[in-house]
Amino acid sequence: VNGPKVAVNSNNFAVSWFTVSNGKPTVNLSFSKSNGNSFGSPLKINDHNAIGRIDVTFLNDQEVIVSYIEVDDVGTYLRIKKVSIDGIISAPITIDGGRNTGVPQLEIFNNEIFIVWTVFTDEKNQLKSVKLNSENL
């Protein structure tokens, strides 16, 4: 459920992973501009206590979208952020709430971002999805 995710675009790699260090759950992201021979320092993605369930995909040559789940004082949220290969991290976009969210999957097709995940509702697993225009992020 909380394994690392890797995205590749030409010579650029993006690796995102969930970890807990010193009791702090964190979603990290690191880029390589050298076919994976070396990576930059990890960037912290989450703003609150992360649960993980991450995914990452390249939006274009210079940016990725990272999805993750985190918990704040109010609730649990599936969120995405756009991150540039130069380390610029966007504000979070909340996609859905609730801890019963499965493991979201990201895909980019024709400049549209598709996010699909499972939820357990009415004693059944169901799929939910969101489509976002990447130009509006």
PDB file of N, CA and C in Angstrom, residues 2 6 8 10 14 16 22 30 32 37 42-43 55 57 62-64 72 76 80 83-84 88 117 129 131 133 136:
ATOM      1  N   ASN A   2       1.964   1.242   0.736  1.00  0.00           N
ATOM      2  CA  ASN A   2       2.772   2.445   0.854  1.00  0.00           C
ATOM      3  C   ASN A   2       4.166   2.296   0.278  1.00  0.00           C
ATOM      4  N   VAL A   6       7.490   5.528  -8.996  1.00  0.00           N
ATOM      5  CA  VAL A   6       8.493   6.100  -9.887  1.00  0.00           C
ATOM      6  C   VAL A   6       7.815   6.537 -11.184  1.00  0.00           C
ATOM      7  N   VAL A   8       8.891   8.378 -15.075  1.00  0.00           N
ATOM      8  CA  VAL A   8      10.026   8.661 -15.950  1.00  0.00           C
ATOM      9  C   VAL A   8       9.534   9.478 -17.138  1.00  0.00           C
ATOM     10  N   SER A  10      11.762  11.050 -20.386  1.00  0.00           N
ATOM     11  CA  SER A  10      13.061  11.263 -21.030  1.00  0.00           C
ATOM     12  C   SER A  10      14.171  10.889 -20.058  1.00  0.00           C
ATOM     13  N   ALA A  14      11.278  10.815 -11.345  1.00  0.00           N
ATOM     14  CA  ALA A  14      10.695  11.335 -10.113  1.00  0.00           C
ATOM     15  C   ALA A  14      10.338  10.126  -9.259  1.00  0.00           C
ATOM     16  N   SER A  16       8.644   9.113  -5.512  1.00  0.00           N
ATOM     17  CA  SER A  16       7.925   9.569  -4.333  1.00  0.00           C
ATOM     18  C   SER A  16       7.732   8.393  -3.399  1.00  0.00           C
ATOM     19  N   ASN A  22      11.409   9.666  13.158  1.00  0.00           N
ATOM     20  CA  ASN A  22      11.223  10.374  14.430  1.00  0.00           C
ATOM     21  C   ASN A  22       9.753  10.621  14.737  1.00  0.00           C
ATOM     22  N   SER A  30      11.714  13.077  -4.863  1.00  0.00           N
ATOM     23  CA  SER A  30      13.061  13.439  -5.300  1.00  0.00           C
ATOM     24  C   SER A  30      13.151  13.272  -6.811  1.00  0.00           C
ATOM     25  N   SER A  32      15.625  13.087 -10.396  1.00  0.00           N
ATOM     26  CA  SER A  32      16.914  12.848 -11.027  1.00  0.00           C
ATOM     27  C   SER A  32      16.837  13.415 -12.440  1.00  0.00           C
ATOM     28  N   ASN A  37      20.986   8.249 -12.203  1.00  0.00           N
ATOM     29  CA  ASN A  37      22.340   8.079 -11.661  1.00  0.00           C
ATOM     30  C   ASN A  37      22.524   8.809 -10.341  1.00  0.00           C
ATOM     31  N   PRO A  42      15.457  15.219  -1.073  1.00  0.00           N
ATOM     32  CA  PRO A  42      14.000  14.995  -1.012  1.00  0.00           C
ATOM     33  C   PRO A  42      13.246  16.271  -0.666  1.00  0.00           C
ATOM     34  N   LEU A  43      12.098  16.424  -1.295  1.00  0.00           N
ATOM     35  CA  LEU A  43      11.170  17.510  -1.006  1.00  0.00           C
ATOM     36  C   LEU A  43      10.019  16.937  -0.189  1.00  0.00           C
ATOM     37  N   ASP A  55       1.025   8.423  -5.348  1.00  0.00           N
ATOM     38  CA  ASP A  55       1.299   8.135  -6.747  1.00  0.00           C
ATOM     39  C   ASP A  55       1.948   9.386  -7.326  1.00  0.00           C
ATOM     40  N   THR A  57       3.146  11.142 -11.357  1.00  0.00           N
ATOM     41  CA  THR A  57       3.236  11.045 -12.807  1.00  0.00           C
ATOM     42  C   THR A  57       3.684  12.384 -13.371  1.00  0.00           C
ATOM     43  N   GLN A  62       8.864  19.167 -17.162  1.00  0.00           N
ATOM     44  CA  GLN A  62       9.412  19.843 -15.980  1.00  0.00           C
ATOM     45  C   GLN A  62       8.565  19.714 -14.708  1.00  0.00           C
ATOM     46  N   GLU A  63       7.403  19.083 -14.775  1.00  0.00           N
ATOM     47  CA  GLU A  63       6.516  19.047 -13.617  1.00  0.00           C
ATOM     48  C   GLU A  63       5.870  17.673 -13.444  1.00  0.00           C
ATOM     49  N   VAL A  64       5.623  17.325 -12.181  1.00  0.00           N
ATOM     50  CA  VAL A  64       4.879  16.112 -11.858  1.00  0.00           C
ATOM     51  C   VAL A  64       3.652  16.487 -11.040  1.00  0.00           C
ATOM     52  N   ASP A  72      -5.571  16.016   8.994  1.00  0.00           N
ATOM     53  CA  ASP A  72      -5.386  17.199   9.831  1.00  0.00           C
ATOM     54  C   ASP A  72      -6.372  17.139  10.994  1.00  0.00           C
ATOM     55  N   THR A  76      -9.574  13.465   7.051  1.00  0.00           N
ATOM     56  CA  THR A  76      -8.613  12.770   6.197  1.00  0.00           C
ATOM     57  C   THR A  76      -8.911  13.148   4.753  1.00  0.00           C
ATOM     58  N   ILE A  80      -3.667  16.414  -4.095  1.00  0.00           N
ATOM     59  CA  ILE A  80      -2.616  16.416  -5.109  1.00  0.00           C
ATOM     60  C   ILE A  80      -1.854  17.728  -5.016  1.00  0.00           C
ATOM     61  N   VAL A  83       4.504  19.683  -8.660  1.00  0.00           N
ATOM     62  CA  VAL A  83       5.874  19.956  -8.210  1.00  0.00           C
ATOM     63  C   VAL A  83       6.765  20.065  -9.439  1.00  0.00           C
ATOM     64  N   SER A  84       7.546  21.146  -9.480  1.00  0.00           N
ATOM     65  CA  SER A  84       8.461  21.325 -10.612  1.00  0.00           C
ATOM     66  C   SER A  84       9.783  20.648 -10.310  1.00  0.00           C
ATOM     67  N   ILE A  88       9.742  23.737  -6.975  1.00  0.00           N
ATOM     68  CA  ILE A  88       8.590  24.580  -6.642  1.00  0.00           C
ATOM     69  C   ILE A  88       7.377  23.680  -6.423  1.00  0.00           C
ATOM     70  N   TRP A 117      -9.861   5.994  -7.536  1.00  0.00           N
ATOM     71  CA  TRP A 117      -9.635   5.326  -6.253  1.00  0.00           C
ATOM     72  C   TRP A 117     -10.884   4.558  -5.854  1.00  0.00           C
ATOM     73  N   SER A 129     -13.842   8.659  -9.373  1.00  0.00           N
ATOM     74  CA  SER A 129     -12.834   9.255 -10.275  1.00  0.00           C
ATOM     75  C   SER A 129     -13.060  10.749 -10.385  1.00  0.00           C
ATOM     76  N   LYS A 131     -11.611  14.018 -13.049  1.00  0.00           N
ATOM     77  CA  LYS A 131     -10.835  14.446 -14.217  1.00  0.00           C
ATOM     78  C   LYS A 131     -10.590  15.940 -14.078  1.00  0.00           C
ATOM     79  N   ASN A 133      -8.386  19.360 -15.760  1.00  0.00           N
ATOM     80  CA  ASN A 133      -7.617  19.900 -16.873  1.00  0.00           C
ATOM     81  C   ASN A 133      -6.280  20.374 -16.331  1.00  0.00           C
ATOM     82  N   ASN A 136      -5.294  24.102 -15.836  1.00  0.00           N
ATOM     83  CA  ASN A 136      -5.906  24.912 -14.794  1.00  0.00           C
ATOM     84  C   ASN A 136      -5.219  24.768 -13.441  1.00  0.00           C
TER      85      ASN A 136
END
